């Protein structure tokens, strides 16, 4: 009796699929997956000579000297010197470079990393003895704003969000979703997610993209969208740079308001604080921006805000004491145009009347949209002036499901942390229904989940609570608690040391993640700083070719 052809093909496909996963899932020693954060340079690799790279026909150029800046990032803990830095002036510069590295094969060990504004945290934009691409040098295509029924802006992957804001405002338009800090590149935030106080309504930045141009790990230049090359489109958005380098993006725009009502208020009780946040993000008519902060044992919070905000009750505000307490700040904003002032004031009062904040702590301000969205930059300039910006930033970002946020807050804010004098702690809810589930961005499996971001700065030569060692130990305690008691918690801007941890992070998505890597970056050339896949060996490449 003849065998069933379809059954045979199905069985054969499954076998090949398993083999493919195993080839990239084999976990080498941890030293092959992570780099020593204390070293200034990684161990030498077999790389081509400088003259060979110099012969590539480019519109831009390579740098081989004075490239120490590319061995650092905002996190300030990992230092891996590249072999060269590419300053591209065209997309073909990046494509030609990656094609060259791909043709060298596995033996070279050469890797490529895209570096935006250098704001990554754990060496993700670094390429030890590899090639770092300085994406801010890429200014093609020239930024173009398209009006119409579905307006968008067409920009380079190396463009900064702050520049996009200024350009789109000329047309009365602006992107809908933002991060709190705008001096980041488009490619950088879209490779992660891009989360801020508008994400509860519009989703993260990766969910507001119409189209991308991507260069894969083979050097191919591919245009992709939700309808064209959709697998690559959804892989790259939130894909940590593993599948391609974003060189162009079409970003959705909406009407831009002129003014912003900016409001802050404090809570003693976490359950009331979280209840009010969840109420606001679930309301159809609500604020345009919603975030929260945790203040632990801070002195004179309201006094520090008064230069920017006006207390609703100055006398009561002057009597309020914050030291020795854990307080929760709800920060909200409502966008409007000047002719809407009366309507907006009524709406603000209506929304505030539904909340259970401490009445004496309500403070308000009115600013332009640019002043509001670019507010963190003012803090940056002050810190730079004091020499306190370029210090280690051992940040920890977590996504916590709603049903566990009370347990999380009780342990972390009640026991693990004693103060937060060296950086803000953000905490605010998000609606999963606004997020695209086709990307590799991992979130808790619950309708509402919280972003909790610990954003400390380790002061130079500091001891005690502001020392790097103390902050890192504190982070480990938080992660250990989550791993043991709250396994549903997921890391955002993820960082792990072993492939087993990455596999656990991605869970059921891991197999597809590996398949996409094999398809778009089969030699594991791209984004080595994420430490997900080791550079593919020649032996493994041959085995894979034989299997396929």
Short mmCIF file of C-alpha atoms in Angstrom, two decimals:
data_model
loop_
_atom_site.label_atom_id
_atom_site.label_comp_id
_atom_site.label_asym_id
_atom_site.label_seq_id
_atom_site.Cartn_x
_atom_site.Cartn_y
_atom_site.Cartn_z
CA UNK A 1 0.00 0.00 0.00
CA UNK A 2 1.42 3.41 -0.99
CA UNK A 3 2.29 5.83 1.80
CA UNK A 4 0.36 9.08 2.25
CA UNK A 5 2.45 11.87 0.55
CA UNK A 6 0.96 14.70 2.61
CA UNK A 7 1.64 12.86 5.86
CA UNK A 8 5.23 12.22 4.78
CA UNK A 9 5.77 15.88 3.86
CA UNK A 10 4.28 17.05 7.14
CA UNK A 11 6.48 14.68 9.13
CA UNK A 12 9.55 15.72 7.14
CA UNK A 13 8.77 19.42 7.69
CA UNK A 14 8.40 18.93 11.43
CA UNK A 15 11.70 17.05 11.58
CA UNK A 16 13.55 19.80 9.73
CA UNK A 17 11.90 22.42 11.92
CA UNK A 18 13.10 20.72 15.08
CA UNK A 19 16.64 20.43 13.72
CA UNK A 20 16.68 24.10 12.76
CA UNK A 21 15.63 25.14 16.23
CA UNK A 22 18.22 22.94 17.85
CA UNK A 23 21.00 24.37 15.70
CA UNK A 24 20.49 27.87 17.02
CA UNK A 25 19.31 26.84 20.47
CA UNK A 26 22.48 24.98 21.46
CA UNK A 27 23.76 26.96 24.43
CA UNK A 28 27.53 27.43 24.56
CA UNK A 29 29.44 28.39 27.68
CA UNK A 30 28.15 31.63 29.19
CA UNK A 31 31.40 33.35 28.21
CA UNK A 32 30.33 33.03 24.57
CA UNK A 33 27.02 34.74 25.24
CA UNK A 34 28.03 37.58 27.53
CA UNK A 35 30.87 40.01 27.86
CA UNK A 36 32.83 41.14 30.86
CA UNK A 37 31.34 44.50 31.86
CA UNK A 38 34.58 45.57 33.49
CA UNK A 39 36.77 45.08 30.41
CA UNK A 40 37.55 47.88 27.98
CA UNK A 41 38.05 45.55 25.05
CA UNK A 42 36.88 42.06 24.22
CA UNK A 43 39.21 39.27 23.23
CA UNK A 44 40.56 39.57 19.66
CA UNK A 45 38.64 37.95 16.82
CA UNK A 46 39.75 36.97 13.36
CA UNK A 47 38.78 40.14 11.50
CA UNK A 48 39.72 41.40 8.02
CA UNK A 49 42.40 44.01 7.69
CA UNK A 50 41.44 47.66 7.65
CA UNK A 51 42.41 48.18 3.99
CA UNK A 52 39.79 45.63 2.88
CA UNK A 53 36.98 47.60 4.49
CA UNK A 54 38.44 50.82 3.08
CA UNK A 55 38.05 49.45 -0.45
CA UNK A 56 34.26 49.21 -0.16
CA UNK A 57 32.62 51.80 -2.46
CA UNK A 58 30.72 54.01 -0.01
CA UNK A 59 29.07 57.41 0.07
CA UNK A 60 30.08 57.67 3.73
CA UNK A 61 33.23 56.42 5.43
CA UNK A 62 34.73 54.13 8.07
CA UNK A 63 36.60 55.25 11.17
CA UNK A 64 39.23 52.96 12.69
CA UNK A 65 40.75 55.35 15.20
CA UNK A 66 39.17 57.51 17.91
CA UNK A 67 36.16 55.21 18.16
CA UNK A 68 36.16 54.73 21.93
CA UNK A 69 32.75 56.44 22.17
CA UNK A 70 31.19 53.45 20.36
CA UNK A 71 32.38 51.19 23.19
CA UNK A 72 30.09 52.98 25.66
CA UNK A 73 26.38 53.53 26.12
CA UNK A 74 24.01 55.28 28.49
CA UNK A 75 24.01 52.32 30.87
CA UNK A 76 27.72 52.96 31.44
CA UNK A 77 28.57 49.42 32.57
CA UNK A 78 29.61 47.60 29.40
CA UNK A 79 32.60 48.71 27.35
CA UNK A 80 33.32 46.75 24.16
CA UNK A 81 35.57 48.39 21.58
CA UNK A 82 34.53 47.82 17.95
CA UNK A 83 36.91 47.15 15.07
CA UNK A 84 35.45 50.02 13.04
CA UNK A 85 32.64 52.56 13.00
CA UNK A 86 30.69 53.15 9.79
CA UNK A 87 29.30 56.64 9.16
CA UNK A 88 26.76 55.94 6.41
CA UNK A 89 25.40 58.59 4.10
CA UNK A 90 23.16 56.20 2.21
CA UNK A 91 21.23 52.97 2.72
CA UNK A 92 23.56 51.27 0.24
CA UNK A 93 26.51 52.00 2.60
CA UNK A 94 24.90 49.84 5.27
CA UNK A 95 23.78 47.18 2.80
CA UNK A 96 27.23 46.92 1.20
CA UNK A 97 28.92 46.60 4.60
CA UNK A 98 26.62 43.83 5.81
CA UNK A 99 26.86 41.99 2.47
CA UNK A 100 30.64 42.13 2.79
CA UNK A 101 30.56 40.71 6.31
CA UNK A 102 28.08 38.03 5.23
CA UNK A 103 30.30 36.96 2.31
CA UNK A 104 33.27 36.63 4.66
CA UNK A 105 31.35 33.74 6.22
CA UNK A 106 31.47 32.37 9.70
CA UNK A 107 35.24 32.20 10.11
CA UNK A 108 35.67 35.98 10.40
CA UNK A 109 33.58 36.23 13.56
CA UNK A 110 32.78 39.81 12.51
CA UNK A 111 29.49 41.24 13.81
CA UNK A 112 27.50 44.42 13.13
CA UNK A 113 25.52 46.62 15.53
CA UNK A 114 23.41 49.70 14.83
CA UNK A 115 24.02 52.57 17.25
CA UNK A 116 21.48 55.37 17.46
CA UNK A 117 21.88 58.05 20.11
CA UNK A 118 23.80 55.66 22.38
CA UNK A 119 21.00 55.47 24.92
CA UNK A 120 20.93 51.68 25.35
CA UNK A 121 21.65 50.22 28.77
CA UNK A 122 23.50 46.91 28.68
CA UNK A 123 25.86 47.17 25.70
CA UNK A 124 23.08 46.35 23.23
CA UNK A 125 24.44 48.79 20.62
CA UNK A 126 28.01 47.55 20.94
CA UNK A 127 29.86 45.12 18.62
CA UNK A 128 33.03 43.75 20.27
CA UNK A 129 35.75 43.90 17.58
CA UNK A 130 32.97 44.25 15.04
CA UNK A 131 31.42 47.10 13.06
CA UNK A 132 29.23 49.70 14.74
CA UNK A 133 26.98 51.69 12.39
CA UNK A 134 26.53 55.30 13.50
CA UNK A 135 22.88 55.63 12.45
CA UNK A 136 22.63 59.37 13.09
CA UNK A 137 24.88 59.86 10.05
CA UNK A 138 22.11 58.40 7.86
CA UNK A 139 19.93 61.26 6.69
CA UNK A 140 18.21 59.53 3.78
CA UNK A 141 15.42 59.70 2.95
CA UNK A 142 14.90 63.37 3.75
CA UNK A 143 12.05 63.74 6.23
CA UNK A 144 8.71 64.18 4.44
CA UNK A 145 5.29 64.81 5.96
CA UNK A 146 2.28 63.44 4.06
CA UNK A 147 -1.13 65.03 4.69
CA UNK A 148 -4.41 63.30 3.94
CA UNK A 149 -6.89 60.95 5.49
CA UNK A 150 -4.16 58.89 7.17
CA UNK A 151 -1.25 61.31 7.57
CA UNK A 152 2.26 60.03 8.19
CA UNK A 153 5.88 61.13 8.20
CA UNK A 154 8.52 59.27 6.18
CA UNK A 155 11.85 59.40 8.03
CA UNK A 156 15.30 57.85 8.24
CA UNK A 157 15.88 55.22 10.90
CA UNK A 158 18.64 57.45 12.26
CA UNK A 159 16.37 60.46 12.78
CA UNK A 160 15.71 61.75 16.30
CA UNK A 161 12.13 61.92 17.58
CA UNK A 162 12.63 65.51 18.73
CA UNK A 163 13.38 66.52 15.13
CA UNK A 164 10.27 64.69 13.95
CA UNK A 165 8.18 66.63 16.47
CA UNK A 166 9.46 70.00 15.27
CA UNK A 167 8.99 69.12 11.59
CA UNK A 168 5.50 67.64 11.87
CA UNK A 169 4.26 70.56 13.99
CA UNK A 170 4.77 72.80 10.95
CA UNK A 171 1.81 70.93 9.44
CA UNK A 172 -0.29 70.90 12.61
CA UNK A 173 0.48 67.19 13.08
CA UNK A 174 2.50 65.01 15.45
CA UNK A 175 3.10 61.32 16.19
CA UNK A 176 0.56 59.84 18.60
CA UNK A 177 2.77 57.77 20.89
CA UNK A 178 5.96 58.96 22.58
CA UNK A 179 8.67 57.91 24.96
CA UNK A 180 9.39 60.28 27.86
CA UNK A 181 12.75 61.20 26.29
CA UNK A 182 12.73 62.40 22.66
CA UNK A 183 16.44 62.54 21.88
CA UNK A 184 16.44 58.95 20.65
CA UNK A 185 16.51 57.55 17.12
CA UNK A 186 13.52 56.05 15.37
CA UNK A 187 15.32 52.76 14.74
CA UNK A 188 16.37 52.51 18.37
CA UNK A 189 12.92 52.84 19.92
CA UNK A 190 11.19 50.74 17.24
CA UNK A 191 13.63 47.91 17.88
CA UNK A 192 12.33 47.78 21.45
CA UNK A 193 8.77 49.19 21.66
CA UNK A 194 8.75 52.86 22.62
CA UNK A 195 6.53 53.14 25.70
CA UNK A 196 5.25 56.31 27.34
CA UNK A 197 2.25 57.95 28.94
CA UNK A 198 0.17 57.86 25.74
CA UNK A 199 0.57 54.10 25.19
CA UNK A 200 -2.57 53.23 27.19
CA UNK A 201 -4.57 54.81 24.33
CA UNK A 202 -2.42 54.50 21.20
CA UNK A 203 -0.21 51.54 22.05
CA UNK A 204 3.60 51.77 21.94
CA UNK A 205 5.44 53.41 19.07
CA UNK A 206 5.85 50.09 17.24
CA UNK A 207 2.06 49.91 16.86
CA UNK A 208 1.93 53.26 15.06
CA UNK A 209 4.05 52.36 12.03
CA UNK A 210 2.73 51.92 8.48
CA UNK A 211 5.88 50.74 6.72
CA UNK A 212 9.58 50.04 7.23
CA UNK A 213 12.68 49.69 5.13
CA UNK A 214 14.97 47.07 6.67
CA UNK A 215 18.44 45.72 5.89
CA UNK A 216 18.70 42.07 6.92
CA UNK A 217 21.72 40.14 8.16
CA UNK A 218 22.39 39.14 4.55
CA UNK A 219 22.55 42.75 3.39
CA UNK A 220 19.20 42.64 1.59
CA UNK A 221 17.20 45.87 1.50
CA UNK A 222 13.53 44.98 2.03
CA UNK A 223 10.43 47.17 2.27
CA UNK A 224 7.88 45.67 4.62
CA UNK A 225 4.52 46.43 6.20
CA UNK A 226 1.56 44.62 7.69
CA UNK A 227 0.62 43.52 4.15
CA UNK A 228 4.01 43.25 2.42
CA UNK A 229 6.73 40.99 3.86
CA UNK A 230 4.67 40.99 7.04
CA UNK A 231 6.82 38.35 8.79
CA UNK A 232 9.84 40.66 8.65
CA UNK A 233 7.77 43.74 9.56
CA UNK A 234 6.43 42.16 12.75
CA UNK A 235 9.78 40.55 13.59
CA UNK A 236 11.74 43.80 13.38
CA UNK A 237 9.27 45.87 15.43
CA UNK A 238 10.28 45.08 18.99
CA UNK A 239 12.77 42.50 17.69
CA UNK A 240 15.81 43.90 19.54
CA UNK A 241 17.72 44.42 16.29
CA UNK A 242 18.05 40.68 15.71
CA UNK A 243 16.51 40.49 12.25
CA UNK A 244 17.45 43.69 10.51
CA UNK A 245 18.48 47.32 10.76
CA UNK A 246 15.68 49.86 10.32
CA UNK A 247 16.72 52.45 7.74
CA UNK A 248 13.34 54.06 7.04
CA UNK A 249 9.92 54.27 8.72
CA UNK A 250 6.50 55.66 7.90
CA UNK A 251 5.06 56.86 11.21
CA UNK A 252 1.35 57.52 11.78
CA UNK A 253 0.43 61.11 12.67
CA UNK A 254 -2.57 62.83 14.26
CA UNK A 255 -3.67 66.43 14.91
CA UNK A 256 -1.25 68.31 17.15
CA UNK A 257 -2.67 70.48 19.96
CA UNK A 258 -1.02 73.75 20.92
CA UNK A 259 -1.36 73.60 24.69
CA UNK A 260 -1.20 71.04 27.52
CA UNK A 261 -2.82 71.04 30.97
CA UNK A 262 -0.19 69.30 33.10
CA UNK A 263 -1.29 68.03 36.51
CA UNK A 264 0.24 66.16 39.45
CA UNK A 265 -1.27 64.84 42.68
CA UNK A 266 -0.19 62.55 45.53
CA UNK A 267 -1.61 59.44 47.21
CA UNK A 268 -0.84 57.72 50.52
CA UNK A 269 -2.58 54.48 49.61
CA UNK A 270 -1.30 52.33 46.74
CA UNK A 271 -4.61 50.54 46.16
CA UNK A 272 -6.37 53.89 45.68
CA UNK A 273 -3.55 55.11 43.44
CA UNK A 274 -3.68 52.03 41.20
CA UNK A 275 -7.48 51.99 41.18
CA UNK A 276 -7.59 55.59 39.94
CA UNK A 277 -5.01 54.92 37.24
CA UNK A 278 -6.92 51.89 36.00
CA UNK A 279 -10.15 53.88 36.07
CA UNK A 280 -8.66 56.64 33.94
CA UNK A 281 -7.17 54.38 31.27
CA UNK A 282 -10.48 52.50 30.98
CA UNK A 283 -12.55 55.68 30.54
CA UNK A 284 -13.58 56.65 26.98
CA UNK A 285 -13.19 60.38 27.71
CA UNK A 286 -10.05 60.78 29.77
CA UNK A 287 -6.63 62.42 29.90
CA UNK A 288 -4.25 62.17 26.92
CA UNK A 289 -1.26 61.20 29.06
CA UNK A 290 -1.23 59.11 32.24
CA UNK A 291 1.83 58.08 34.24
CA UNK A 292 2.67 57.47 37.88
CA UNK A 293 5.70 57.85 40.16
CA UNK A 294 6.75 56.35 43.46
CA UNK A 295 8.36 58.67 46.01
CA UNK A 296 10.05 56.97 48.95
CA UNK A 297 11.21 59.10 51.88
CA UNK A 298 11.61 62.29 49.86
CA UNK A 299 11.59 65.70 51.52
CA UNK A 300 9.60 68.66 50.24
CA UNK A 301 8.12 67.14 47.09
CA UNK A 302 5.56 69.89 46.58
CA UNK A 303 8.11 72.61 47.25
CA UNK A 304 10.34 71.21 44.50
CA UNK A 305 7.44 71.29 42.05
CA UNK A 306 6.38 74.89 42.70
CA UNK A 307 8.70 76.48 40.16
CA UNK A 308 6.76 74.68 37.43
CA UNK A 309 3.35 74.07 39.03
CA UNK A 310 0.75 76.12 40.88
CA UNK A 311 -0.85 74.49 43.96
CA UNK A 312 -4.65 74.47 43.96
CA UNK A 313 -4.50 75.32 47.68
CA UNK A 314 -1.18 77.14 48.42
CA UNK A 315 -1.69 77.22 52.21
CA UNK A 316 -2.44 73.51 52.55
CA UNK A 317 0.34 72.66 50.13
CA UNK A 318 2.84 74.58 52.27
CA UNK A 319 1.86 72.49 55.30
CA UNK A 320 2.20 69.13 53.58
CA UNK A 321 5.12 66.97 54.75
CA UNK A 322 6.47 64.12 52.60
CA UNK A 323 9.60 62.87 54.40
CA UNK A 324 9.51 59.43 55.95
CA UNK A 325 6.63 58.30 53.75
CA UNK A 326 5.98 56.25 50.64
CA UNK A 327 3.88 58.45 48.38
CA UNK A 328 2.49 57.79 44.93
CA UNK A 329 2.27 60.57 42.37
CA UNK A 330 -0.29 60.50 39.58
CA UNK A 331 0.80 62.65 36.64
CA UNK A 332 -1.73 63.40 33.89
CA UNK A 333 -2.05 65.77 30.98
CA UNK A 334 -4.85 66.96 28.71
CA UNK A 335 -4.14 68.38 25.25
CA UNK A 336 -6.14 71.33 23.87
CA UNK A 337 -6.14 74.43 21.71
CA UNK A 338 -6.58 77.96 23.17
CA UNK A 339 -10.21 78.35 22.03
CA UNK A 340 -11.11 75.22 24.04
CA UNK A 341 -9.91 76.54 27.42
CA UNK A 342 -13.32 76.69 29.11
CA UNK A 343 -14.39 73.25 27.92
CA UNK A 344 -11.06 71.74 28.95
CA UNK A 345 -11.22 73.26 32.44
CA UNK A 346 -14.64 71.67 32.97
CA UNK A 347 -13.37 68.33 31.72
CA UNK A 348 -10.35 68.46 34.04
CA UNK A 349 -12.57 69.23 37.04
CA UNK A 350 -14.93 66.40 36.15
CA UNK A 351 -12.12 63.87 35.83
CA UNK A 352 -10.41 64.99 39.02
CA UNK A 353 -13.67 64.80 40.99
CA UNK A 354 -13.70 61.02 40.42
CA UNK A 355 -10.25 60.49 41.98
CA UNK A 356 -9.16 59.83 45.58
CA UNK A 357 -5.90 61.81 45.77
CA UNK A 358 -4.77 63.92 48.74
CA UNK A 359 -6.58 67.20 47.99
CA UNK A 360 -3.86 69.49 49.32
CA UNK A 361 -1.28 68.04 46.92
CA UNK A 362 -2.95 68.94 43.60
CA UNK A 363 -0.70 71.11 41.44
CA UNK A 364 -1.22 72.31 37.85
CA UNK A 365 0.69 73.89 35.01
CA UNK A 366 -0.06 74.94 31.44
CA UNK A 367 2.67 74.59 28.79
CA UNK A 368 3.12 74.16 25.04
CA UNK A 369 3.12 70.69 23.52
CA UNK A 370 6.88 70.89 22.85
CA UNK A 371 7.61 71.96 26.43
CA UNK A 372 5.62 69.03 27.75
CA UNK A 373 6.90 66.31 25.44
CA UNK A 374 10.54 67.46 25.69
CA UNK A 375 10.44 68.03 29.48
CA UNK A 376 13.13 65.44 30.29
CA UNK A 377 15.64 67.27 28.12
CA UNK A 378 15.61 70.18 30.57
CA UNK A 379 16.64 67.81 33.34
CA UNK A 380 19.34 66.40 31.07
CA UNK A 381 20.85 69.83 30.49
CA UNK A 382 20.95 70.52 34.23
CA UNK A 383 22.64 67.19 34.93
CA UNK A 384 25.13 67.70 32.11
CA UNK A 385 26.07 71.07 33.57
CA UNK A 386 26.87 69.32 36.86
CA UNK A 387 28.73 66.46 35.17
CA UNK A 388 26.09 64.00 36.35
CA UNK A 389 24.65 62.81 33.02
CA UNK A 390 27.44 60.52 31.79
CA UNK A 391 27.37 58.23 34.81
CA UNK A 392 26.30 54.56 35.03
CA UNK A 393 22.55 54.04 34.75
CA UNK A 394 21.73 50.54 36.04
CA UNK A 395 18.07 50.74 35.05
CA UNK A 396 15.50 47.99 35.45
CA UNK A 397 12.21 47.98 33.50
CA UNK A 398 9.46 45.49 34.31
CA UNK A 399 5.98 44.72 33.01
CA UNK A 400 3.74 43.55 35.86
CA UNK A 401 0.22 42.09 35.42
CA UNK A 402 -2.61 43.96 37.13
CA UNK A 403 -3.57 41.08 39.44
CA UNK A 404 -0.01 41.01 40.84
CA UNK A 405 0.72 44.73 41.10
CA UNK A 406 -0.46 44.92 44.73
CA UNK A 407 1.85 42.09 45.81
CA UNK A 408 4.68 43.66 43.82
CA UNK A 409 4.20 47.07 45.43
CA UNK A 410 3.94 45.66 48.95
CA UNK A 411 7.25 43.80 48.72
CA UNK A 412 9.29 46.13 46.53
CA UNK A 413 8.17 49.53 47.84
CA UNK A 414 7.58 48.29 51.37
CA UNK A 415 10.62 46.07 52.00
CA UNK A 416 13.28 46.06 49.27
CA UNK A 417 13.55 49.81 48.66
CA UNK A 418 14.29 52.26 51.43
CA UNK A 419 14.55 55.39 49.27
CA UNK A 420 14.77 56.52 45.66
CA UNK A 421 16.94 59.59 45.99
CA UNK A 422 19.13 58.61 43.04
CA UNK A 423 16.47 58.38 40.34
CA UNK A 424 12.75 58.24 39.57
CA UNK A 425 10.55 55.17 39.82
CA UNK A 426 7.75 55.12 37.23
CA UNK A 427 4.61 53.01 37.53
CA UNK A 428 1.59 53.22 35.26
CA UNK A 429 -0.97 50.88 33.65
CA UNK A 430 -1.37 49.93 29.99
CA UNK A 431 -4.18 48.40 27.96
CA UNK A 432 -3.09 45.20 26.22
CA UNK A 433 -5.94 45.61 23.71
CA UNK A 434 -4.02 48.54 22.21
CA UNK A 435 -0.91 46.41 21.56
CA UNK A 436 -0.23 44.35 18.45
CA UNK A 437 0.24 40.69 19.42
CA UNK A 438 2.07 39.84 16.19
CA UNK A 439 5.41 41.32 17.28
CA UNK A 440 8.06 39.71 19.51
CA UNK A 441 7.53 42.24 22.29
CA UNK A 442 6.73 40.12 25.36
CA UNK A 443 4.06 41.35 27.77
CA UNK A 444 2.12 39.72 30.64
CA UNK A 445 -0.89 37.72 29.55
CA UNK A 446 -3.50 40.03 31.09
CA UNK A 447 -5.81 42.77 29.79
CA UNK A 448 -4.14 45.43 31.95
CA UNK A 449 -0.50 45.41 32.98
CA UNK A 450 1.85 47.96 34.55
CA UNK A 451 5.10 49.44 33.39
CA UNK A 452 7.40 49.71 36.42
CA UNK A 453 10.69 51.44 35.66
CA UNK A 454 13.52 51.91 38.15
CA UNK A 455 15.73 54.66 36.70
CA UNK A 456 18.64 55.31 39.08
CA UNK A 457 21.94 57.02 38.42
CA UNK A 458 25.07 55.71 40.14
CA UNK A 459 27.03 58.73 41.31
CA UNK A 460 30.81 58.72 40.70
CA UNK A 461 32.76 57.41 43.70
CA UNK A 462 29.52 57.22 45.67
CA UNK A 463 28.95 54.91 48.60
CA UNK A 464 25.80 53.78 50.34
CA UNK A 465 22.46 54.01 48.53
CA UNK A 466 23.90 55.84 45.49
CA UNK A 467 26.72 53.38 44.76
CA UNK A 468 26.59 51.19 41.67
CA UNK A 469 27.08 48.05 43.74
CA UNK A 470 24.17 48.89 46.02
CA UNK A 471 21.84 49.65 43.12
CA UNK A 472 22.78 46.46 41.27
CA UNK A 473 22.21 44.39 44.42
CA UNK A 474 18.83 46.06 44.84
CA UNK A 475 17.91 45.25 41.24
CA UNK A 476 18.88 41.62 41.80
CA UNK A 477 16.65 41.44 44.86
CA UNK A 478 13.73 42.76 42.84
CA UNK A 479 14.37 40.33 39.98
CA UNK A 480 14.82 37.43 42.39
CA UNK A 481 11.51 38.24 44.08
CA UNK A 482 9.74 38.35 40.72
CA UNK A 483 11.37 35.14 39.51
CA UNK A 484 10.35 33.29 42.67
CA UNK A 485 6.99 34.81 43.55
CA UNK A 486 5.76 36.59 40.40
CA UNK A 487 6.96 34.61 37.36
CA UNK A 488 4.35 36.38 35.21
CA UNK A 489 6.46 39.57 35.35
CA UNK A 490 8.39 40.29 32.14
CA UNK A 491 11.40 42.47 31.50
CA UNK A 492 11.22 45.38 29.07
CA UNK A 493 14.52 46.47 27.45
CA UNK A 494 15.42 42.89 28.34
CA UNK A 495 18.87 41.74 29.37
CA UNK A 496 19.87 38.15 30.11
CA UNK A 497 23.15 36.26 30.38
CA UNK A 498 22.20 32.88 28.93
CA UNK A 499 20.16 31.58 26.05
CA UNK A 500 18.03 29.53 28.45
CA UNK A 501 16.92 32.79 30.07
CA UNK A 502 16.09 34.29 26.67
CA UNK A 503 14.14 31.17 25.77
CA UNK A 504 12.19 31.45 29.02
CA UNK A 505 11.56 35.15 28.33
CA UNK A 506 10.07 34.52 24.89
CA UNK A 507 8.23 31.38 25.98
CA UNK A 508 6.04 29.98 23.19
CA UNK A 509 7.39 32.63 20.80
CA UNK A 510 10.95 31.31 21.05
CA UNK A 511 10.69 28.75 18.25
CA UNK A 512 9.36 31.33 15.78
CA UNK A 513 11.99 33.81 17.00
CA UNK A 514 14.71 31.28 16.11
CA UNK A 515 13.14 30.56 12.72
CA UNK A 516 13.06 34.26 11.85
CA UNK A 517 16.70 34.57 12.90
CA UNK A 518 17.64 31.72 10.58
CA UNK A 519 15.71 33.34 7.75
CA UNK A 520 16.91 36.93 8.05
CA UNK A 521 20.27 36.70 9.85
CA UNK A 522 21.48 33.10 9.45
CA UNK A 523 25.08 33.84 10.51
CA UNK A 524 24.00 35.78 13.63
CA UNK A 525 25.83 38.89 12.43
CA UNK A 526 23.43 41.49 13.81
CA UNK A 527 23.01 42.91 17.32
CA UNK A 528 25.62 40.84 19.18
CA UNK A 529 25.27 43.08 22.22
CA UNK A 530 21.89 41.50 23.03
CA UNK A 531 23.78 38.23 23.69
CA UNK A 532 20.92 36.09 22.38
CA UNK A 533 22.74 34.14 19.66
CA UNK A 534 26.50 33.54 19.45
CA UNK A 535 28.14 34.25 16.10
CA UNK A 536 27.39 31.16 14.01
CA UNK A 537 30.34 28.79 13.58
CA UNK A 538 31.36 27.37 10.21
CA UNK A 539 30.55 23.85 11.41
CA UNK A 540 27.04 24.86 12.37
CA UNK A 541 26.57 26.65 9.04
CA UNK A 542 27.49 23.50 7.11
CA UNK A 543 25.15 21.42 9.24
CA UNK A 544 22.32 23.82 8.59
CA UNK A 545 22.91 23.79 4.84
CA UNK A 546 22.88 19.99 4.85
CA UNK A 547 19.60 19.92 6.75
CA UNK A 548 17.87 22.37 4.43
#
